[in-house]
CSV table of C-alpha atoms and ligand atoms in Angstrom, one decimal:
chain,number,residue,atom,x,y,z
A,29,MET,CA,-9.0,-74.2,29.0
A,30,GLU,CA,-7.7,-72.3,32.0
A,31,LYS,CA,-8.6,-73.9,35.3
A,32,ARG,CA,-11.1,-72.1,37.5
A,33,ILE,CA,-13.1,-72.7,40.6
A,34,ASP,CA,-16.7,-71.7,40.0
A,35,PRO,CA,-18.4,-70.7,43.2
A,36,TRP,CA,-21.8,-71.1,41.6
A,37,GLY,CA,-21.0,-74.3,39.6
A,38,LEU,CA,-22.2,-77.7,40.3
A,39,ASP,CA,-18.8,-79.4,40.2
A,40,GLU,CA,-17.4,-80.9,43.2
A,41,VAL,CA,-13.9,-79.9,44.2
A,42,GLU,CA,-12.4,-83.2,43.1
A,43,ASP,CA,-8.8,-83.0,43.9
A,44,TYR,CA,-8.0,-81.0,47.0
A,45,ARG,CA,-4.2,-81.3,46.3
A,46,ASN,CA,-4.7,-79.3,43.1
A,47,LEU,CA,-5.7,-76.4,45.2
A,48,PHE,CA,-2.3,-76.2,46.8
A,49,ASP,CA,-0.3,-76.2,43.6
A,50,GLU,CA,-2.7,-74.4,41.3
A,51,PHE,CA,-4.1,-71.7,43.6
A,52,GLY,CA,-1.6,-71.3,46.4
A,53,ILE,CA,-3.8,-72.5,49.2
A,54,GLU,CA,-1.5,-73.8,52.0
A,55,SER,CA,-1.9,-77.0,54.0
A,56,PHE,CA,-3.5,-76.6,57.4
A,57,GLU,CA,-1.3,-79.3,58.8
A,58,ARG,CA,1.0,-77.1,60.9
A,59,PHE,CA,-1.9,-75.7,63.0
A,60,ARG,CA,-3.6,-79.0,63.5
A,61,GLU,CA,-2.0,-80.0,66.8
A,62,LYS,CA,-2.5,-76.6,68.5
A,63,LEU,CA,-6.2,-76.5,67.6
A,64,SER,CA,-6.8,-80.2,68.0
A,65,ASP,CA,-9.8,-79.7,70.3
A,66,ASN,CA,-11.8,-78.9,67.1
A,67,ARG,CA,-12.9,-82.1,65.5
A,68,TYR,CA,-12.8,-80.8,61.9
A,69,ILE,CA,-9.3,-79.5,62.3
A,70,ARG,CA,-8.1,-82.5,64.2
A,71,ARG,CA,-9.4,-84.8,61.5
A,72,GLY,CA,-8.0,-82.8,58.5
A,73,ILE,CA,-11.5,-81.9,57.3
A,74,VAL,CA,-10.3,-78.3,57.5
A,75,PHE,CA,-7.4,-78.9,55.1
A,76,GLY,CA,-6.2,-75.6,53.8
A,77,HIS,CA,-5.8,-71.9,54.5
A,78,ARG,CA,-4.4,-68.5,53.5
A,79,ASP,CA,-2.5,-66.5,56.0
A,80,PHE,CA,-3.9,-68.4,59.1
A,81,GLY,CA,-0.6,-67.7,60.9
A,82,ARG,CA,-1.9,-64.3,61.7
A,83,ILE,CA,-5.0,-65.8,63.3
A,84,MET,CA,-2.9,-68.4,65.3
A,85,GLN,CA,-0.8,-65.5,66.5
A,86,SER,CA,-3.8,-63.5,67.6
A,87,ILE,CA,-5.2,-66.6,69.5
A,88,GLU,CA,-1.9,-67.2,71.2
A,89,GLU,CA,-1.2,-63.6,72.1
A,90,LYS,CA,-4.8,-63.0,73.0
A,91,LYS,CA,-5.0,-60.2,70.5
A,92,ARG,CA,-8.3,-59.0,69.1
A,93,PHE,CA,-9.5,-60.7,65.9
A,94,ALA,CA,-12.7,-61.2,63.9
A,95,MET,CA,-14.4,-64.1,62.3
A,96,MET,CA,-16.6,-63.4,59.3
A,97,THR,CA,-18.6,-65.7,57.2
A,98,GLY,CA,-21.8,-65.6,55.2
A,99,LEU,CA,-24.6,-68.1,54.9
A,100,MET,CA,-26.5,-68.8,51.7
A,101,PRO,CA,-30.1,-69.0,52.7
A,102,SER,CA,-31.1,-71.5,50.1
A,103,GLY,CA,-32.9,-74.3,51.8
A,104,ARG,CA,-33.0,-76.6,54.8
A,105,PHE,CA,-30.1,-76.6,57.3
A,106,HIS,CA,-28.4,-80.0,57.1
A,107,PHE,CA,-25.3,-81.8,58.4
A,108,GLY,CA,-23.1,-80.1,55.8
A,109,HIS,CA,-24.1,-76.7,57.2
A,110,LYS,CA,-23.5,-77.9,60.8
A,111,MET,CA,-19.8,-78.2,60.0
A,112,VAL,CA,-19.7,-74.5,59.2
A,113,ALA,CA,-21.8,-73.6,62.3
A,114,GLU,CA,-19.5,-75.4,64.6
A,115,GLN,CA,-16.4,-73.7,63.2
A,116,ILE,CA,-18.1,-70.3,63.9
A,117,ILE,CA,-18.9,-71.4,67.4
A,118,TYR,CA,-15.4,-72.6,67.9
A,119,TYR,CA,-14.0,-69.1,67.0
A,120,GLN,CA,-16.5,-67.5,69.2
A,121,LYS,CA,-15.3,-69.6,72.1
A,122,LEU,CA,-11.7,-68.6,71.2
A,123,GLY,CA,-12.7,-65.0,71.7
A,124,ALA,CA,-13.2,-63.8,68.1
A,125,GLU,CA,-15.7,-61.1,67.3
A,126,ILE,CA,-18.3,-62.8,65.1
A,127,PHE,CA,-19.6,-61.2,61.9
A,128,LEU,CA,-22.3,-63.2,60.2
A,129,CYS,CA,-24.3,-62.3,57.2
A,130,SER,CA,-27.2,-63.7,55.3
A,131,ALA,CA,-26.3,-63.6,51.7
A,132,ASP,CA,-29.8,-62.7,50.6
A,133,LEU,CA,-28.6,-60.4,47.8
A,134,GLU,CA,-26.5,-63.2,46.3
A,135,ALA,CA,-29.4,-65.6,46.8
A,136,TYR,CA,-31.7,-63.3,44.9
A,137,LEU,CA,-29.3,-62.4,42.1
A,138,MET,CA,-27.8,-65.9,41.5
A,139,ARG,CA,-30.6,-68.2,42.5
A,140,GLY,CA,-33.8,-66.2,42.2
A,141,ILE,CA,-34.7,-66.6,45.9
A,142,SER,CA,-36.9,-63.7,47.1
A,143,PRO,CA,-35.6,-61.6,50.0
A,144,GLN,CA,-38.7,-62.6,52.0
A,145,ASP,CA,-37.9,-66.3,51.6
A,146,SER,CA,-34.3,-65.7,52.4
A,147,ARG,CA,-35.3,-63.9,55.6
A,148,ARG,CA,-37.4,-66.8,56.8
A,149,ILE,CA,-34.8,-69.4,55.9
A,150,ALA,CA,-32.0,-67.4,57.6
A,151,LEU,CA,-34.0,-67.2,60.8
A,152,GLU,CA,-35.7,-70.5,61.1
A,153,GLU,CA,-33.1,-72.7,59.5
A,154,TYR,CA,-29.7,-71.0,60.0
A,155,LEU,CA,-29.8,-68.8,63.1
A,156,THR,CA,-32.0,-71.1,65.1
A,157,ASN,CA,-29.8,-74.0,64.4
A,158,TYR,CA,-26.6,-72.0,65.1
A,159,VAL,CA,-27.9,-71.1,68.5
A,160,ALA,CA,-29.1,-74.6,69.3
A,161,LEU,CA,-25.6,-75.8,68.4
A,162,GLY,CA,-24.0,-73.3,70.8
A,163,LEU,CA,-23.7,-69.8,69.3
A,164,THR,CA,-24.4,-67.0,71.8
A,165,ASP,CA,-26.0,-63.7,71.1
A,166,GLU,CA,-22.6,-62.0,70.9
A,167,VAL,CA,-22.9,-61.8,67.1
A,168,ASN,CA,-23.1,-59.0,64.5
A,169,PHE,CA,-25.7,-60.3,62.1
A,170,TRP,CA,-26.9,-58.5,58.9
A,171,TYR,CA,-28.7,-59.0,55.7
A,172,GLN,CA,-26.8,-58.0,52.5
A,173,THR,CA,-29.9,-56.2,51.4
A,174,ASP,CA,-30.6,-54.3,54.6
A,175,TYR,CA,-27.5,-52.9,56.3
A,176,VAL,CA,-25.6,-49.7,57.1
A,177,LEU,CA,-24.4,-47.0,54.8
A,178,PRO,CA,-20.6,-47.4,55.4
A,179,TYR,CA,-20.9,-51.0,54.1
A,180,TYR,CA,-22.5,-49.9,50.9
A,181,GLN,CA,-20.1,-47.0,50.5
A,182,LEU,CA,-17.2,-49.5,50.8
A,183,ARG,CA,-18.7,-51.9,48.3
A,184,ASP,CA,-19.1,-49.1,45.8
A,185,MET,CA,-15.6,-47.9,46.3
A,186,LEU,CA,-14.2,-51.3,45.8
A,187,SER,CA,-15.4,-51.3,42.2
A,188,ALA,CA,-12.9,-48.5,41.4
A,189,LYS,CA,-9.9,-50.8,41.8
A,190,VAL,CA,-10.8,-54.0,39.9
A,191,THR,CA,-11.2,-54.3,36.1
A,192,PHE,CA,-13.7,-56.2,34.2
A,193,ASN,CA,-11.0,-58.4,32.7
A,194,GLU,CA,-9.6,-59.2,36.0
A,195,LEU,CA,-13.0,-60.4,37.2
A,196,LYS,CA,-13.3,-62.5,34.0
A,197,GLY,CA,-10.0,-64.1,34.7
A,198,ILE,CA,-11.2,-65.2,38.2
A,199,TYR,CA,-14.8,-66.1,37.5
A,200,GLY,CA,-15.1,-66.8,33.7
A,201,GLU,CA,-18.4,-65.8,32.2
A,202,LEU,CA,-19.8,-62.7,34.0
A,203,SER,CA,-23.2,-61.3,34.5
A,204,THR,CA,-24.3,-58.1,36.2
A,205,GLY,CA,-25.6,-60.1,39.1
A,206,LYS,CA,-22.3,-61.9,39.6
A,207,ILE,CA,-20.3,-58.7,39.6
A,208,LEU,CA,-22.6,-57.2,42.3
A,209,SER,CA,-22.5,-60.4,44.3
A,210,VAL,CA,-18.7,-60.6,44.4
A,211,LEU,CA,-18.3,-57.0,45.3
A,212,THR,CA,-20.9,-57.4,48.1
A,213,GLN,CA,-19.0,-60.4,49.4
A,214,ALA,CA,-15.8,-58.4,49.4
A,215,ALA,CA,-17.5,-55.7,51.5
A,216,ASP,CA,-18.9,-58.4,53.8
A,217,ILE,CA,-15.4,-59.6,54.5
A,218,LEU,CA,-13.6,-56.2,54.7
A,219,HIS,CA,-16.2,-53.9,56.4
A,220,PRO,CA,-15.5,-55.2,60.0
A,221,GLN,CA,-12.1,-53.4,59.6
A,222,LEU,CA,-13.7,-50.0,58.9
A,223,LEU,CA,-13.1,-47.7,61.9
A,224,SER,CA,-16.8,-47.7,62.9
A,225,PHE,CA,-16.7,-51.5,63.1
A,226,GLY,CA,-13.5,-51.8,65.2
A,227,GLY,CA,-10.8,-50.8,62.8
A,228,PRO,CA,-8.1,-52.9,61.0
A,229,ARG,CA,-7.5,-56.3,62.5
A,230,ALA,CA,-6.9,-59.9,61.6
A,231,THR,CA,-10.1,-61.6,60.2
A,232,VAL,CA,-10.6,-65.3,59.5
A,233,VAL,CA,-13.1,-66.4,56.9
A,234,PRO,CA,-13.9,-70.2,57.2
A,235,VAL,CA,-15.4,-71.4,54.0
A,236,GLY,CA,-15.6,-74.4,51.6
A,237,ALA,CA,-12.9,-74.4,48.9
A,238,ASP,CA,-15.4,-73.3,46.3
A,239,GLN,CA,-15.3,-69.8,47.9
A,240,ASP,CA,-11.6,-69.3,47.3
A,241,PRO,CA,-12.0,-67.1,44.2
A,242,HIS,CA,-13.8,-64.5,46.4
A,243,LEU,CA,-11.0,-64.6,49.0
A,244,ARG,CA,-8.4,-64.1,46.3
A,245,LEU,CA,-10.2,-61.1,45.0
A,246,THR,CA,-10.9,-59.7,48.4
A,247,ARG,CA,-7.3,-60.0,49.5
A,248,ASP,CA,-6.2,-58.2,46.3
A,249,LEU,CA,-8.7,-55.4,47.0
A,250,ALA,CA,-7.5,-55.2,50.6
A,251,SER,CA,-4.0,-54.5,49.4
A,252,ARG,CA,-5.1,-52.0,46.8
A,253,PHE,CA,-7.0,-49.9,49.4
A,254,GLN,CA,-4.1,-49.7,51.9
A,255,ALA,CA,-3.9,-45.9,51.6
A,256,GLU,CA,-7.6,-45.5,52.3
A,257,PHE,CA,-8.3,-48.1,55.0
A,258,LYS,CA,-5.1,-49.9,56.1
A,259,PHE,CA,-6.9,-53.3,55.9
A,260,VAL,CA,-5.2,-56.3,57.3
A,261,LEU,CA,-5.4,-59.0,54.5
A,262,PRO,CA,-8.1,-61.4,55.5
A,263,SER,CA,-7.2,-65.0,56.3
A,264,SER,CA,-9.2,-68.0,55.3
A,265,THR,CA,-9.6,-71.6,56.0
A,266,TYR,CA,-11.0,-74.3,53.7
A,267,HIS,CA,-13.0,-77.4,54.6
A,268,LYS,CA,-13.8,-80.4,52.6
A,269,PHE,CA,-17.5,-80.9,51.7
A,270,MET,CA,-19.5,-83.8,53.0
A,271,ARG,CA,-20.7,-86.0,50.2
A,272,GLY,CA,-24.4,-86.7,49.8
A,273,LEU,CA,-26.0,-89.8,51.5
A,274,GLN,CA,-26.2,-91.5,48.1
A,275,GLY,CA,-22.7,-90.5,47.0
A,276,GLY,CA,-22.3,-87.4,44.8
A,277,LYS,CA,-23.1,-84.0,45.9
A,278,MET,CA,-25.0,-83.1,49.1
A,279,SER,CA,-27.6,-80.7,47.7
A,280,SER,CA,-30.4,-78.7,49.3
A,281,SER,CA,-32.6,-79.5,46.3
A,282,ASP,CA,-32.4,-83.2,46.9
A,283,PRO,CA,-33.8,-84.2,50.4
A,284,ARG,CA,-32.5,-87.8,50.0
A,285,SER,CA,-28.9,-86.5,49.8
A,286,TYR,CA,-28.9,-84.9,53.3
A,287,ILE,CA,-30.2,-85.1,56.8
A,288,ALA,CA,-31.7,-81.8,57.9
A,289,LEU,CA,-31.4,-80.9,61.6
A,290,THR,CA,-35.2,-80.5,61.6
A,291,ASP,CA,-35.8,-83.9,60.0
A,292,GLU,CA,-38.3,-86.1,61.8
A,293,PRO,CA,-35.9,-88.5,63.7
A,294,MET,CA,-37.5,-91.6,62.2
A,295,GLU,CA,-37.3,-90.2,58.7
A,296,ALA,CA,-33.6,-89.5,59.3
A,297,LYS,CA,-33.1,-93.1,60.4
A,298,GLU,CA,-34.5,-94.3,57.1
A,299,LYS,CA,-32.1,-92.1,55.2
A,300,VAL,CA,-29.2,-93.6,57.1
A,301,MET,CA,-30.5,-97.1,56.4
A,302,ARG,CA,-30.7,-96.4,52.7
A,303,ALA,CA,-27.3,-94.5,52.4
A,304,LYS,CA,-24.6,-95.7,50.1
A,305,THR,CA,-21.9,-97.6,52.0
A,306,GLY,CA,-18.4,-98.9,51.2
A,307,GLY,CA,-19.6,-102.5,51.8
A,308,ARG,CA,-19.4,-105.5,49.6
A,309,ALA,CA,-22.2,-107.2,47.6
A,310,THR,CA,-22.7,-109.9,50.2
A,311,ALA,CA,-22.0,-110.3,53.9
A,312,GLU,CA,-19.8,-113.3,53.0
A,313,GLU,CA,-17.6,-111.2,50.8
A,314,GLN,CA,-17.5,-108.4,53.3
A,315,LYS,CA,-16.2,-110.8,56.0
A,316,LYS,CA,-13.5,-112.0,53.6
A,317,MET,CA,-12.4,-108.7,52.1
A,318,GLY,CA,-13.6,-106.0,54.5
A,319,GLY,CA,-15.4,-102.8,53.6
A,320,VAL,CA,-14.0,-99.5,52.3
A,321,PRO,CA,-14.8,-96.7,54.9
A,322,GLU,CA,-13.4,-94.1,52.5
A,323,ASP,CA,-16.3,-94.8,50.1
A,324,CYS,CA,-18.9,-94.9,52.8
A,325,MET,CA,-21.4,-92.2,53.5
A,326,VAL,CA,-22.3,-93.8,56.8
A,327,TYR,CA,-18.7,-93.5,57.8
A,328,ASP,CA,-18.6,-89.9,56.7
A,329,LEU,CA,-21.5,-89.2,59.2
A,330,LEU,CA,-19.5,-90.8,62.0
A,331,LEU,CA,-16.3,-89.0,61.0
A,332,TYR,CA,-17.7,-85.5,60.6
A,333,HIS,CA,-20.3,-85.5,63.3
A,334,LEU,CA,-21.3,-88.5,65.3
A,335,ILE,CA,-18.3,-90.0,67.0
A,336,ASP,CA,-16.1,-87.4,68.7
A,337,ASP,CA,-13.8,-89.9,70.4
A,338,ASP,CA,-10.9,-90.8,68.1
A,339,SER,CA,-10.2,-94.2,69.5
A,340,GLU,CA,-13.9,-95.1,69.1
A,341,LEU,CA,-13.8,-94.0,65.5
A,342,GLU,CA,-10.6,-95.8,64.8
A,343,LYS,CA,-12.2,-99.0,66.0
A,344,VAL,CA,-15.0,-98.6,63.5
A,345,TYR,CA,-12.5,-98.0,60.8
A,346,GLY,CA,-10.4,-101.0,61.7
A,347,ASP,CA,-13.4,-103.3,62.2
A,348,CYS,CA,-14.8,-102.2,58.8
A,349,ARG,CA,-11.5,-102.8,57.0
A,350,SER,CA,-11.0,-106.2,58.6
A,351,GLY,CA,-14.5,-107.4,57.8
A,352,SER,CA,-15.5,-108.0,61.4
A,353,LEU,CA,-18.1,-105.2,61.2
A,354,ILE,CA,-20.9,-105.6,58.7
A,355,CYS,CA,-22.9,-102.7,57.2
A,356,GLY,CA,-26.3,-103.6,58.6
A,357,GLU,CA,-25.1,-103.5,62.1
A,358,CYS,CA,-23.0,-100.4,61.5
A,359,LYS,CA,-25.8,-98.5,59.9
A,360,LYS,CA,-28.1,-99.3,62.8
A,361,LYS,CA,-25.6,-97.9,65.2
A,362,CYS,CA,-25.2,-94.8,63.1
A,363,ALA,CA,-28.9,-94.3,62.8
A,364,GLU,CA,-29.3,-94.5,66.6
A,365,LEU,CA,-26.7,-91.8,67.0
A,366,VAL,CA,-28.5,-89.6,64.5
A,367,VAL,CA,-31.9,-90.1,66.2
A,368,ASP,CA,-30.4,-89.3,69.6
A,369,PHE,CA,-28.7,-86.2,68.3
A,370,LEU,CA,-31.8,-84.9,66.5
A,371,ARG,CA,-34.1,-85.4,69.5
A,372,GLU,CA,-31.7,-83.5,71.7
A,373,HIS,CA,-31.0,-80.8,69.1
A,374,GLN,CA,-34.7,-80.3,68.3
A,375,LYS,CA,-35.3,-79.6,72.0
A,376,LYS,CA,-32.5,-77.1,72.0
A,377,ARG,CA,-34.1,-75.4,69.0
A,378,GLU,CA,-37.1,-74.5,71.1
A,379,LYS,CA,-35.0,-72.8,73.7
A,380,ALA,CA,-32.9,-71.1,71.0
A,381,LYS,CA,-35.7,-68.8,69.8
A,382,ALA,CA,-35.3,-66.2,72.5
A,383,VAL,CA,-31.6,-65.9,71.8
A,384,VAL,CA,-32.3,-65.5,68.0
A,385,GLU,CA,-34.7,-62.7,69.0
A,386,ARG,CA,-31.9,-61.0,70.9
A,387,ILE,CA,-29.5,-61.3,67.9
A,388,LEU,CA,-32.1,-59.6,65.7
A,389,GLU,CA,-32.7,-56.8,68.2
A,390,LYS,CA,-29.0,-56.0,68.2
A,391,LYS,CA,-28.9,-56.0,64.4
A,392,VAL,CA,-27.7,-52.6,63.2
A,393,THR,CA,-29.4,-50.9,60.3
A,394,GLN,CA,-29.5,-47.4,59.1
B,404,LIG,N1,-21.0,-66.8,48.7
B,404,LIG,C1,-21.2,-67.5,49.9
B,404,LIG,C2,-22.0,-68.9,49.6
B,404,LIG,O1,-22.3,-69.1,48.5
B,404,LIG,C3,-22.0,-66.7,50.9
B,404,LIG,C4,-21.3,-65.5,51.4
B,404,LIG,C5,-21.7,-64.2,51.3
B,404,LIG,C6,-20.0,-65.4,52.1
B,404,LIG,N2,-20.8,-63.4,51.9
B,404,LIG,C7,-19.8,-64.1,52.4
B,404,LIG,C8,-19.1,-66.4,52.6
B,404,LIG,C9,-18.6,-63.7,53.1
B,404,LIG,C10,-18.0,-66.0,53.2
B,404,LIG,C11,-17.8,-64.6,53.5
B,404,LIG,O2,-22.1,-69.7,50.5
B,405,SF4,FE1,-19.6,-98.2,56.0
B,405,SF4,FE2,-19.9,-99.3,58.3
B,405,SF4,FE3,-20.3,-100.7,56.0
B,405,SF4,FE4,-17.8,-100.0,56.8
B,405,SF4,S1,-19.2,-101.4,57.9
B,405,SF4,S2,-18.7,-99.9,54.8
B,405,SF4,S3,-18.2,-98.0,57.7
B,405,SF4,S4,-21.5,-99.0,56.8
């Protein structure tokens, strides 16, 4: 069977290298040094891109550019989502205009989540945490189900230049809901370039690799609508997913697989203490053979989130490998960092509410 990435599937993206050969995603390596103040970029967690050169150039030449991404309001906001939030905040600090949507239409069509639930989740979980993590109110935020006419007009027009077979080639089995979801997502990504939203300009879309089919389609559509809109083909970056605390997928439907940013700190501590590690069966063996940080969910937490200082992280890595660090001790240290982070963050959430209000007041609708 032909290889596909399924944005709604349960598979993990197993082999990131495949994405380069098979789908033409390029390595992010050459931008790593220039943007090394971002932890996810510095550590290769953002591993791939399409056309990011355009964005790099905009940053360096201080030209206008936009960042657009969408959030799937499907449950509690956890450390996996934090990674996306911090990339958005990073681009905001670099001067990008921020376009952020709640994918409540997709949530309804593909997951049966009611628009009311989506709304609550988008506000209480996503926006409040984004702001507590550092997002300012300089944001254009919208719901896919409640936005302005030019956006819907664009979405409808897009359908004129893509065939059913083409969509099948990209997404496999289709449903009416899927088709509407993907066209809506293309409009999410392209509408900031309509004249009433600032006109054609470079746009970066930071996403997980599972979203690449949408980017491929959107870029094709952008080139087919040159005569009408002069779209600049959107750029994208791809990050690796955090694995769940028990190994396997981190999933909103399994609370043991993630730490939510609103988890009770003591509950989060317990989750860390029960996480899957790369340690050996006995302390004895571990001292002799060392652990395997690559297979360790505790190490993932440190790498993605909790230790920003590279030399400090390298020390954990080395000590784990050599066997001088044992898992009990290491987990305890990690749990303390989680508890400290959550306490601090949850205080910031309280203060975030006023900023979220302002973002909503600015929201443009009909
Ligand atoms: N499909 C995305 C998800 O499942 C959400 C989304 C909607 C999105 N519109 C977008 C992502 C535009 C990037 C750009 O998470
Ligand atoms: Fe993981 Fe730490 Fe154990 Fe190494 S020592 S396997 S990093 S918990």
